[in-house]
Coordinates of C-alpha atoms and ligand atoms in Angstrom, one line a residue:
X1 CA 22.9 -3.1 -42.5
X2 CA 20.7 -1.8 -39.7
X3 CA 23.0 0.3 -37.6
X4 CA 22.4 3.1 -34.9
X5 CA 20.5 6.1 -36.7
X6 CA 20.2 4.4 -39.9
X7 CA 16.6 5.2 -41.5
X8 CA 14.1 2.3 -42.5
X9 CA 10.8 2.7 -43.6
X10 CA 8.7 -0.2 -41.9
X11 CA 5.4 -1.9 -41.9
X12 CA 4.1 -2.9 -38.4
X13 CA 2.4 -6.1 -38.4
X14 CA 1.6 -6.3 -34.8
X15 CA 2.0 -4.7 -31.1
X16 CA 3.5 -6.8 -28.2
X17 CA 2.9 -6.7 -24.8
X18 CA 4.6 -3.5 -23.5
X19 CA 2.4 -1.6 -26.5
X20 CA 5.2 -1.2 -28.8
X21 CA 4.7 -1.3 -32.8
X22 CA 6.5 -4.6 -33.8
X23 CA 8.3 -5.0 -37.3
X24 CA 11.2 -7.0 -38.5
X25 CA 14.1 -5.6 -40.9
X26 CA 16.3 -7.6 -42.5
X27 CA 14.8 -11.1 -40.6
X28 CA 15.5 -8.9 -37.6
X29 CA 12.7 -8.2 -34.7
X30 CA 12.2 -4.2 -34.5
X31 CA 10.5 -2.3 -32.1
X32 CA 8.9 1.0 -32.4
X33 CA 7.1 3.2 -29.8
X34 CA 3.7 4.9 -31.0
X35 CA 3.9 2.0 -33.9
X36 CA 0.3 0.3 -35.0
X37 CA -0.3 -2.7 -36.5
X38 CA -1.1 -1.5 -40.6
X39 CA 1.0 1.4 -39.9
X40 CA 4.0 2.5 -42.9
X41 CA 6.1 4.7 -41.5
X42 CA 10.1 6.0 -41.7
X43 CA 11.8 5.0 -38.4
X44 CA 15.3 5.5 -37.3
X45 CA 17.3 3.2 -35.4
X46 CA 17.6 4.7 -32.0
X47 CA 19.2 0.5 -30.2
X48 CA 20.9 -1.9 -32.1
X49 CA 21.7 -4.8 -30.6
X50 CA 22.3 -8.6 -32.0
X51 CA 19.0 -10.1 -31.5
X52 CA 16.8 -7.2 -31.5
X53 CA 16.5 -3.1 -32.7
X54 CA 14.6 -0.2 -31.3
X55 CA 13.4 2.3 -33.7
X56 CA 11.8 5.9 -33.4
X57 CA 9.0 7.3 -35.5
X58 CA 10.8 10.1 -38.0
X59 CA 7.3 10.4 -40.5
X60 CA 4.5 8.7 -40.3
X61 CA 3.9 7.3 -44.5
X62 CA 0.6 5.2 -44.7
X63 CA -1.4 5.7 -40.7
X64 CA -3.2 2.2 -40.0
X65 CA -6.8 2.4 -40.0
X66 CA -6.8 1.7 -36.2
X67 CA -5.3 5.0 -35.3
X68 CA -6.7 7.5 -33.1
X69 CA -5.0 11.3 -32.4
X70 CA -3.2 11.1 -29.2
X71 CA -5.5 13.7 -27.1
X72 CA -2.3 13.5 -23.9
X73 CA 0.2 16.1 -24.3
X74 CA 2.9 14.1 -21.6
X75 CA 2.0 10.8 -24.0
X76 CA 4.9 8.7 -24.2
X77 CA 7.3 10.6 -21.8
X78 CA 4.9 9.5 -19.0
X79 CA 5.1 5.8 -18.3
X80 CA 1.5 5.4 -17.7
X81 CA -0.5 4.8 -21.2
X82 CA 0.7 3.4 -24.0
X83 CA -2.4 3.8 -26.3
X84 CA -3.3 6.5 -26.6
X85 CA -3.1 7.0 -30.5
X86 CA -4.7 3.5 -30.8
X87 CA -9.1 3.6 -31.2
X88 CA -10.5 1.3 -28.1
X89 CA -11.7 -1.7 -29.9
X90 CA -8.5 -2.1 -31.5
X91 CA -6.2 -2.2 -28.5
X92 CA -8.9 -4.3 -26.1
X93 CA -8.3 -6.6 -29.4
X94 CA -4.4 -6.5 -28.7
X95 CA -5.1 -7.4 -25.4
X96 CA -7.0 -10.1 -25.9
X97 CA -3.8 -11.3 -28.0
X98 CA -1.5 -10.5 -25.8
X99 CA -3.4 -13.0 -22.9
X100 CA -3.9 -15.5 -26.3
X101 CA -0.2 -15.2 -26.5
X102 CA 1.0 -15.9 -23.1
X103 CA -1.4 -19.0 -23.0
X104 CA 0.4 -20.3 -25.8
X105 CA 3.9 -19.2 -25.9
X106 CA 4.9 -19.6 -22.3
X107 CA 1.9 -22.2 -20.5
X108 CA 2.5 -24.1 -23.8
X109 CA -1.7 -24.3 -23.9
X110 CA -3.1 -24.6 -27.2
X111 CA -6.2 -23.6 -28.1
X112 CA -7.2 -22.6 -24.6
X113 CA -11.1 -21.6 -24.4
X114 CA -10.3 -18.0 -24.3
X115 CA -13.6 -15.8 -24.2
X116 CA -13.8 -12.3 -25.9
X117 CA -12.3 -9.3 -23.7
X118 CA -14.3 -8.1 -21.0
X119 CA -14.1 -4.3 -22.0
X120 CA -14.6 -0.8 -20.6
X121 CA -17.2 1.8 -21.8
X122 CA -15.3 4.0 -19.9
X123 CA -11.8 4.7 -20.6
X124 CA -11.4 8.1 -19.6
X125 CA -11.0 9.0 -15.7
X126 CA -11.6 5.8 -15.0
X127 CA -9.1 5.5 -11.9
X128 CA -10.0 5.8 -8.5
X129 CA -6.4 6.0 -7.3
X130 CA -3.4 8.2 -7.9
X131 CA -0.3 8.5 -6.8
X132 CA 1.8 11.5 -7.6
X133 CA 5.6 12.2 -7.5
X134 CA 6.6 15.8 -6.5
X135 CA 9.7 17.7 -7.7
X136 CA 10.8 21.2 -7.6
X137 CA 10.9 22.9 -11.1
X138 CA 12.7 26.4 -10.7
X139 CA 10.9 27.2 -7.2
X140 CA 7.7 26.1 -8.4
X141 CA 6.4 22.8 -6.7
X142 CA 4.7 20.0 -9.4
X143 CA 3.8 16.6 -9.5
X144 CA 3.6 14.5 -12.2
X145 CA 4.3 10.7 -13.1
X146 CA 7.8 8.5 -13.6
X147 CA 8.9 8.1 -17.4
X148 CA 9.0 4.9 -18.3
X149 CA 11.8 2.6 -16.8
X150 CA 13.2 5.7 -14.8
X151 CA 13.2 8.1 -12.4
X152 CA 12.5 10.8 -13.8
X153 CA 9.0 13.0 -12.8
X154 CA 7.1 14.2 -16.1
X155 CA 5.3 16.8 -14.5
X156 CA 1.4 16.5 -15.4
X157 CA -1.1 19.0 -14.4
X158 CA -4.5 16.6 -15.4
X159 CA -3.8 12.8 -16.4
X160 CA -6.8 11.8 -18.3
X161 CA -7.0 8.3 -16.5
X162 CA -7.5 10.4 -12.9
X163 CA -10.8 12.1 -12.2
X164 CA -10.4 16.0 -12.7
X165 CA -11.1 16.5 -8.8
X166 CA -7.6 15.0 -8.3
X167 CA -6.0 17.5 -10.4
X168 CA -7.4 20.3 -8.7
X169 CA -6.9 18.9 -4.8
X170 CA -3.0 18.6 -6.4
X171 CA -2.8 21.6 -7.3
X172 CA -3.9 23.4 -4.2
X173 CA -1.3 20.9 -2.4
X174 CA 1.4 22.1 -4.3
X175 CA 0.7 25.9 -4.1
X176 CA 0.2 25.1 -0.1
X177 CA 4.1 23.3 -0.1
X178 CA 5.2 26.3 -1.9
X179 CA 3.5 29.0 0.3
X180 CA 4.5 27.2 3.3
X181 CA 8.4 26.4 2.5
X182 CA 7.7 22.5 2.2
X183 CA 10.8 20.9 0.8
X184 CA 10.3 18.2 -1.8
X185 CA 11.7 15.1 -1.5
X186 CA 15.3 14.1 -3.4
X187 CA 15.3 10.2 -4.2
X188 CA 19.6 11.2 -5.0
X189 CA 20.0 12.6 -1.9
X190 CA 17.6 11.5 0.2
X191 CA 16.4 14.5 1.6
X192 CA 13.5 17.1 1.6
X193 CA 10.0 15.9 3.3
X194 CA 7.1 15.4 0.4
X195 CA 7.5 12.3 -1.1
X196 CA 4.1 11.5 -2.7
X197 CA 0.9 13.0 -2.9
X198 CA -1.6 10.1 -2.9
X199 CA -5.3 10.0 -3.7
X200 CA -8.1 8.0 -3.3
X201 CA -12.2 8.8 -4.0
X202 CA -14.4 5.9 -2.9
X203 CA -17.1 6.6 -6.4
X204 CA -20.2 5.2 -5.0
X205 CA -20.4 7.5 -1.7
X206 CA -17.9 10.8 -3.0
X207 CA -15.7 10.6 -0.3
X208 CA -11.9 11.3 -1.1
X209 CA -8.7 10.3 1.1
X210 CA -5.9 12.6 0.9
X211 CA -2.2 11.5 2.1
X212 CA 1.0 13.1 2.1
X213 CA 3.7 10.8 1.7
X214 CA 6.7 12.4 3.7
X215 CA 9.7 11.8 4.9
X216 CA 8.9 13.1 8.5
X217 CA 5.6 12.5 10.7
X218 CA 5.0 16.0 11.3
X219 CA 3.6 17.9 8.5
X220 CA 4.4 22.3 9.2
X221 CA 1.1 24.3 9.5
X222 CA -1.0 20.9 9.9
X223 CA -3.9 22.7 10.8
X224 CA -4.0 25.2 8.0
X225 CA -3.1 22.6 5.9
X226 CA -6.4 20.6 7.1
X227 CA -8.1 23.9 6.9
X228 CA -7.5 25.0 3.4
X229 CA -8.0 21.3 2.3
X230 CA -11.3 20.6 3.3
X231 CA -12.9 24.1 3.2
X232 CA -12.0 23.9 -0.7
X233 CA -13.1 20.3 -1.5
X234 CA -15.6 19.3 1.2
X235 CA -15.3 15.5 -0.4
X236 CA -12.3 15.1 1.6
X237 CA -13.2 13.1 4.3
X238 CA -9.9 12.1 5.5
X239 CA -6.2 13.2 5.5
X240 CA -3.6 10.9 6.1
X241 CA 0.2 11.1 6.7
X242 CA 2.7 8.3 5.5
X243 CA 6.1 8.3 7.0
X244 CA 8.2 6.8 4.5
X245 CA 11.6 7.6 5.5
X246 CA 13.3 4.8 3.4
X247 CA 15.6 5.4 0.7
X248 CA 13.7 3.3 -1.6
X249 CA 11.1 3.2 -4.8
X250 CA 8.9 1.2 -2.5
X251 CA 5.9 4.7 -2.4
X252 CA 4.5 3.4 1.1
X253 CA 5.6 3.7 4.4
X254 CA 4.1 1.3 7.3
X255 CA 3.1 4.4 9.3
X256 CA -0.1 6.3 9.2
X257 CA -0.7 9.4 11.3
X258 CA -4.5 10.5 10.9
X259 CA -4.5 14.2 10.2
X260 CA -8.0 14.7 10.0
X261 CA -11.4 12.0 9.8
X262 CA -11.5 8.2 10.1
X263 CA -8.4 7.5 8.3
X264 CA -10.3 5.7 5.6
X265 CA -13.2 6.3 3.2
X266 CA -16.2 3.5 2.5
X267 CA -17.1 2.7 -1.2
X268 CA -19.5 0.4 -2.7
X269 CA -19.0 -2.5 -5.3
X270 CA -21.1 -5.7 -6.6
X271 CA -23.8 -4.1 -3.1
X272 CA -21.2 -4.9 -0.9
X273 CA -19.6 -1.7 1.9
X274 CA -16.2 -2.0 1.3
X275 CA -13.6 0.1 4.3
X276 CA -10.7 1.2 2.1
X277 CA -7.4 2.4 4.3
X278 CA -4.5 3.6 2.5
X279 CA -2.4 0.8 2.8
X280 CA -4.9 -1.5 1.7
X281 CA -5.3 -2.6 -2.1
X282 CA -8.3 -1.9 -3.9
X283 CA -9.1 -2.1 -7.6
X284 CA -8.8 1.1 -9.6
X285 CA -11.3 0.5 -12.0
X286 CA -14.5 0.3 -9.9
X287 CA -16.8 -0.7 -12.8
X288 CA -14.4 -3.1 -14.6
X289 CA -13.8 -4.6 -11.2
X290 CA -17.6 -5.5 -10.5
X291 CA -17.5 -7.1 -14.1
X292 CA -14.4 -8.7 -13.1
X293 CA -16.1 -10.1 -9.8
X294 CA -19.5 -11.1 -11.7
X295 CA -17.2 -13.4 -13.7
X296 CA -15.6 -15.2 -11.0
X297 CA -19.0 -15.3 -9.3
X298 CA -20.2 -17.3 -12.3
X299 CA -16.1 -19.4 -12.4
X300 CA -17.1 -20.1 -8.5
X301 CA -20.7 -21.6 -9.6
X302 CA -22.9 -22.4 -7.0
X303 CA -21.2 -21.6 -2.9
X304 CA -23.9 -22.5 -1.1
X305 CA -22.9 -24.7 2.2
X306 CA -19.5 -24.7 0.2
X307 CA -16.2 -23.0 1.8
X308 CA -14.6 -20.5 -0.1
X309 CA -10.7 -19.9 0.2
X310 CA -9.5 -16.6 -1.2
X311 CA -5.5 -16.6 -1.1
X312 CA -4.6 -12.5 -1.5
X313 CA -7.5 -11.3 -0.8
X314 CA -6.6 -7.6 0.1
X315 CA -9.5 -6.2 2.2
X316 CA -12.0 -9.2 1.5
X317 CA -13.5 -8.1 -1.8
X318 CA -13.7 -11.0 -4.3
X319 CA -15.0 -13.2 -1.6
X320 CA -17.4 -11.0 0.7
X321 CA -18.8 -9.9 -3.3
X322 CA -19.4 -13.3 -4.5
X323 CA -19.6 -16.0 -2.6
X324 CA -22.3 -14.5 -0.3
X325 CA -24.5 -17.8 1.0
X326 CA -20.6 -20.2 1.5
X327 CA -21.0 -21.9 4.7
X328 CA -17.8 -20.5 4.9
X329 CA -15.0 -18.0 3.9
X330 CA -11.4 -17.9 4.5
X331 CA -9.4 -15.1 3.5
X332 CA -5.1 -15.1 3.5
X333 CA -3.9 -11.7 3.0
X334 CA -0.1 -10.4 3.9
X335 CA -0.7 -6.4 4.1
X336 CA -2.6 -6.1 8.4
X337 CA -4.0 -3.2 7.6
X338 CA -5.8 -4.9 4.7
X339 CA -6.7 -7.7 6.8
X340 CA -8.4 -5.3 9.0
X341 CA -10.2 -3.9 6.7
X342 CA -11.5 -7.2 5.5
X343 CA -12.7 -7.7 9.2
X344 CA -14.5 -4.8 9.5
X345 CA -16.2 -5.0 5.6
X346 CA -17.2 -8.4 7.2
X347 CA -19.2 -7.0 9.8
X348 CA -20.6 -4.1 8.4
X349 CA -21.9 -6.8 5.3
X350 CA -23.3 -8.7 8.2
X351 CA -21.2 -11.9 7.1
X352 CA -20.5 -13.9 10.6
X353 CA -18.9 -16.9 8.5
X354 CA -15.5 -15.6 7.5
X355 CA -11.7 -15.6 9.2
X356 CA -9.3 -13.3 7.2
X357 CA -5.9 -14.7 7.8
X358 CA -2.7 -11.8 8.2
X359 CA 0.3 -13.4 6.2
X360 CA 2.1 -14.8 3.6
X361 CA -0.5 -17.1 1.7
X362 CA 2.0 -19.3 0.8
X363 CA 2.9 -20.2 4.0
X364 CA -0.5 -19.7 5.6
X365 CA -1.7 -22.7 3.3
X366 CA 0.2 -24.8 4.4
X367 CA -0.8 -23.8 7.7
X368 CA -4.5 -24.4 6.8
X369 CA -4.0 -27.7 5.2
X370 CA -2.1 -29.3 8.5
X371 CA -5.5 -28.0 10.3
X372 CA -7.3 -30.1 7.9
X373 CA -9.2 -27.1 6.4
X374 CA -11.3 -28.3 2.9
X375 CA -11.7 -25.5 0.8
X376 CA -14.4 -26.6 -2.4
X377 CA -13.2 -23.2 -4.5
X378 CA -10.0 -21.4 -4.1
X379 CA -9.5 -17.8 -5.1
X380 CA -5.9 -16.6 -5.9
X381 CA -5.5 -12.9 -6.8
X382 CA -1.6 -12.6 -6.3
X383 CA 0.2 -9.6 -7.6
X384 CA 2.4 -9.4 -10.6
X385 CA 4.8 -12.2 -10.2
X386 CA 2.0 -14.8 -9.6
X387 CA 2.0 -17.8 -7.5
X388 CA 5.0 -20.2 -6.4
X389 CA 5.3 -23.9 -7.1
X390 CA 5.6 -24.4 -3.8
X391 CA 1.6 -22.6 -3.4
X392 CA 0.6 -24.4 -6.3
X393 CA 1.5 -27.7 -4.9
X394 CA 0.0 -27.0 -1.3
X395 CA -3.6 -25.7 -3.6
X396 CA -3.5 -28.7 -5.1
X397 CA -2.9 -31.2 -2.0
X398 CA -6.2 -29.2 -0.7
X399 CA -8.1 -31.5 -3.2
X400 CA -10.4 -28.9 -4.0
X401 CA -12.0 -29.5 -7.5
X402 CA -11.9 -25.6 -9.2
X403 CA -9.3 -23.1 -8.3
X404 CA -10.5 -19.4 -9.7
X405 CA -6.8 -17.7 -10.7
X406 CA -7.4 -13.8 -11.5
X407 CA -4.1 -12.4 -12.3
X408 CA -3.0 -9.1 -13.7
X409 CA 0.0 -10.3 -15.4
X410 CA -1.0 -12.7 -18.3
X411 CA 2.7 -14.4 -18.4
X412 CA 2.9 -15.7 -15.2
X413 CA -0.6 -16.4 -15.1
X414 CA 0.3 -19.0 -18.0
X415 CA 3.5 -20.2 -16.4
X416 CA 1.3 -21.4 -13.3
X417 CA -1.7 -22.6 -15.5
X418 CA 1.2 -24.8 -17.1
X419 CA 2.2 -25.9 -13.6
X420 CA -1.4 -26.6 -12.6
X421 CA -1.9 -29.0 -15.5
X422 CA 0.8 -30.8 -14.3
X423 CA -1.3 -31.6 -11.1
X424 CA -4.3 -32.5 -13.7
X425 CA -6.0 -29.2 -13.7
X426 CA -7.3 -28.0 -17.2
X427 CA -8.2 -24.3 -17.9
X428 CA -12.0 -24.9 -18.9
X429 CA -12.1 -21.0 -19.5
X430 CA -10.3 -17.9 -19.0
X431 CA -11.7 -14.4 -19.8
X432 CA -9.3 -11.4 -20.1
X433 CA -10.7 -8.0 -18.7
X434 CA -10.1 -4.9 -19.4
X435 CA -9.1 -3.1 -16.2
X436 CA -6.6 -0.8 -17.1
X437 CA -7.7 0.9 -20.4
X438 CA -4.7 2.7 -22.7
X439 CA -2.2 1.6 -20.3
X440 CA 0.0 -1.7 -21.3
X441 CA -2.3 -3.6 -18.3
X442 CA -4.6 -6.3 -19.2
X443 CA -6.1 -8.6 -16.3
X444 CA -7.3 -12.4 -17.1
X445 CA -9.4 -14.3 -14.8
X446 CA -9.3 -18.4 -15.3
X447 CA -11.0 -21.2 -14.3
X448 CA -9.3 -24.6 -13.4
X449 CA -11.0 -27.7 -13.2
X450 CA -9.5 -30.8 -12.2
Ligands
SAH1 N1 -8.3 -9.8 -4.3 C1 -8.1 -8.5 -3.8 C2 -6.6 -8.0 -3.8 C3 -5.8 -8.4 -5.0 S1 -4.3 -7.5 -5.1 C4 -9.0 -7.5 -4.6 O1 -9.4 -7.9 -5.7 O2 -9.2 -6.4 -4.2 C5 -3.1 -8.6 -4.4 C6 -3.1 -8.6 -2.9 O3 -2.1 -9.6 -2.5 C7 -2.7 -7.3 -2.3 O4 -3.6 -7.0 -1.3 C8 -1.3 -7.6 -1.6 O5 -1.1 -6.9 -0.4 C9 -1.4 -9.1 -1.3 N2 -0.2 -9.9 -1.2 C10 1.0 -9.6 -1.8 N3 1.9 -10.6 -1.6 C11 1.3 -11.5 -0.7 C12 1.7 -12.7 -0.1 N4 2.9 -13.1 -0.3 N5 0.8 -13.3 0.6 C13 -0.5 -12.9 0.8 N6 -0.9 -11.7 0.2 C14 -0.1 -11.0 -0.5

């Protein structure tokens, strides 16, 4: 009988999706946190439930050979990594199977052409971007990241996946809140004024944007606050306040009040300047992303004389990197800020044949189809929950004859790919990459033909 707090000793023979060892007792799927594939070990039962069990790790018996020692002491209270006891190789090889998986079990595509993992050298401090929860701990202020699947802040004084810079600017951010009686913000009650503290270094040029998510747009002693700031870390080059007055788990507010510089900082990927406000996406792996945009280079093939259409295109980046000689690129992205962005990175790249579009690219493509526009490639980099039939059908009725789909969720990148072969596109290849080492994160980018 497998009942709450029974005891089991297990063999994991694999890891699913959300990182999570994978075992079955009596016939029944169990799944265990901090579990590797090879790994005998005693769990107890922590969730039973008809269909499924979850299980803790009470002593580990026989450690699988693709073990590593965690080196993060928040590991598994913080909902960021998931790997960190698991050596690299091993878990970009779960990834791989995870985007393997997806293909199969929910686009129904067997035997898709599925290349090796695209993955990182790098996979500490690899993030360019951080975004840090703040709560009171007995009068001190700290930040730190959400557990998993809750609310709650795990403070952290120096995530291994941020550069070490970050951790110190934090820290000095804190002490300053402290010093200077600046409340911290309760999501129960919806009051206090520091929501966030949100980070951003551009790698290429070392410039670093600091802003203060806050529940007011007037931040107390501004000007000390600039002062002490940017006297201790001279990389900041800009300090931004959000006004997020919402009670909501949404991190960004639409306002930005420029506390000191440009209100954005300039980095550089695949040669190409690229403007980076804080609304505005931008990958957080800069050298994963160049690989990432050297692939869909070669998915695009040849874009000479050729126009490019790159639906969720955040500030411009796939198609001002890649398709540098098209006769002409259109861009479709929903975030203005973003769009501006793109503009500008258009200009300063000294590209005079683009139009970046503000709205919802579902919409705007139909938009760009009544206007008879004939993309011959079409980009789609949508976020998590993918594309809608309703876009699919519109990408298809452009006629074009490859759509290049990179997607960071490898599920509903297969329940579109399924979609698309119902129009007559096939998946001549799809690479998974790497973007997002020791967290559950794997991005895939694919190439449909039709
Ligand atoms: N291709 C870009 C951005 C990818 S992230 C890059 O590689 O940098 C996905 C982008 O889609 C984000 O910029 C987000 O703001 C945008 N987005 C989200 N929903 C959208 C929608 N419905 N229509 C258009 N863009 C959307």
């Amino acid at each position: 009988m497998i009942t709450k707090n029974s005891i089991h000793t297990v063999n994991i023979n694999s890891i699913n999706s959300s990182g999570f060892g994978v075992c079955r007792i009596e016939g029944i799927v169990c799944f265990v946190q901090g579990g590797v594939t090879g790994d005998t070990i005693e769990i107890k039962i922590i969730k039973s439930k008809k269909n499924y069990n979850i299980g803790r790790i009470e002593k580990i018996i026989t450690p699988s050979p693709k073990r590593k020692e965690n080196d993060c002491p928040v590991f598994k209270k913080c909902g960021g990594c998931v790997y960190r006891h698991v050596k690299y190789e091993e878990e970009a090889l779960f990834k791989e199977n995870v985007v393997r998986d997806a293909f199969e079990r929910i686009g129904h595509i067997e035997n898709v052409n599925l290349k090796n993992i695209i993955s990182a050298e790098n996979t500490l401090r690899y993030r360019n971007k951080a975004q840090y929860p703040v709560k009171n701990e007995n009068g001190r202020i700290r930040a730190g990241f959400f557990a998993a699947r809750t609310h709650e802040i795990i403070s952290c004084d120096d995530c291994l996946l941020q550069p070490e810079i970050f951790s110190s600017i934090v820290k000095e951010v804190c002490l300053f809140a402290e010093e200077n009686n600046i409340s911290v913000y309760d999501e129960k009650t919806n009051k206090g004024f520091l929501r966030h503290i949100y980070l951003r270094i551009a790698e290429m040029t070392g410039e670093i944007m600091l802003t203060l998510v806050a529940t007011k747009n007037s931040l107390k002693n501004q000007e000390k606050f600039v002062e002490v700031l940017t006297g201790k870390f001279p990389e900041i080059k800009s300090i931004i306040l959000n006004v997020n007055r919402e009670k909501t788990n949404v991190i960004l507010g639409d306002e930005c009040i420029n506390l000191f510089g440009r209100g954005y900082i300039t980095d550089i990927l695949c040669d190409t300047k690229i403007k980076i406000s804080p609304l505005s996406f931008y990958q957080v792996n800069r050298i994963q992303a160049e690989k990432l945009y050297e692939k869909a280079r070669e998915y695009m093939g040849d874009t000479k004389g050729k126009t490019v259409m790159d639906l969720y295109c955040g500030t411009g980046t796939i198609g001002l990197c890649t398709a540098k000689d098209a006769e002409k690129l259109i861009g479709v992205e929903i975030i203005e800020q973003a769009v501006e962005d793109a503009k500008v990175n258009a200009e300063i790249n000294s590209r005079n044949n683009t139009e970046f579009i503000c709205g919802d690219a579902e919409k705007a493509a139909v938009i760009l189809k009544e206007k008879n526009v004939k993309p011959d490639v079409i980009i789609v980099d949508p976020p998590r929950k993918g594309l809608t039939p309703k876009l699919i059908e519109t990408i298809d009725s452009f006629g074009a004859e490859k759509v290049v789909y990179v997607s960071c969720d490898p599920a509903t990148l297969a329940r579109d790919c399924e979609i698309f072969a119902s129009y007559g596109f096939k998946i001549q290849e799809a690479t998974p990459v790497d973007l997002f080492p020791r967290t559950a994160h794997v991005e895939c980018i694919t190439l449909l033909v039709r």
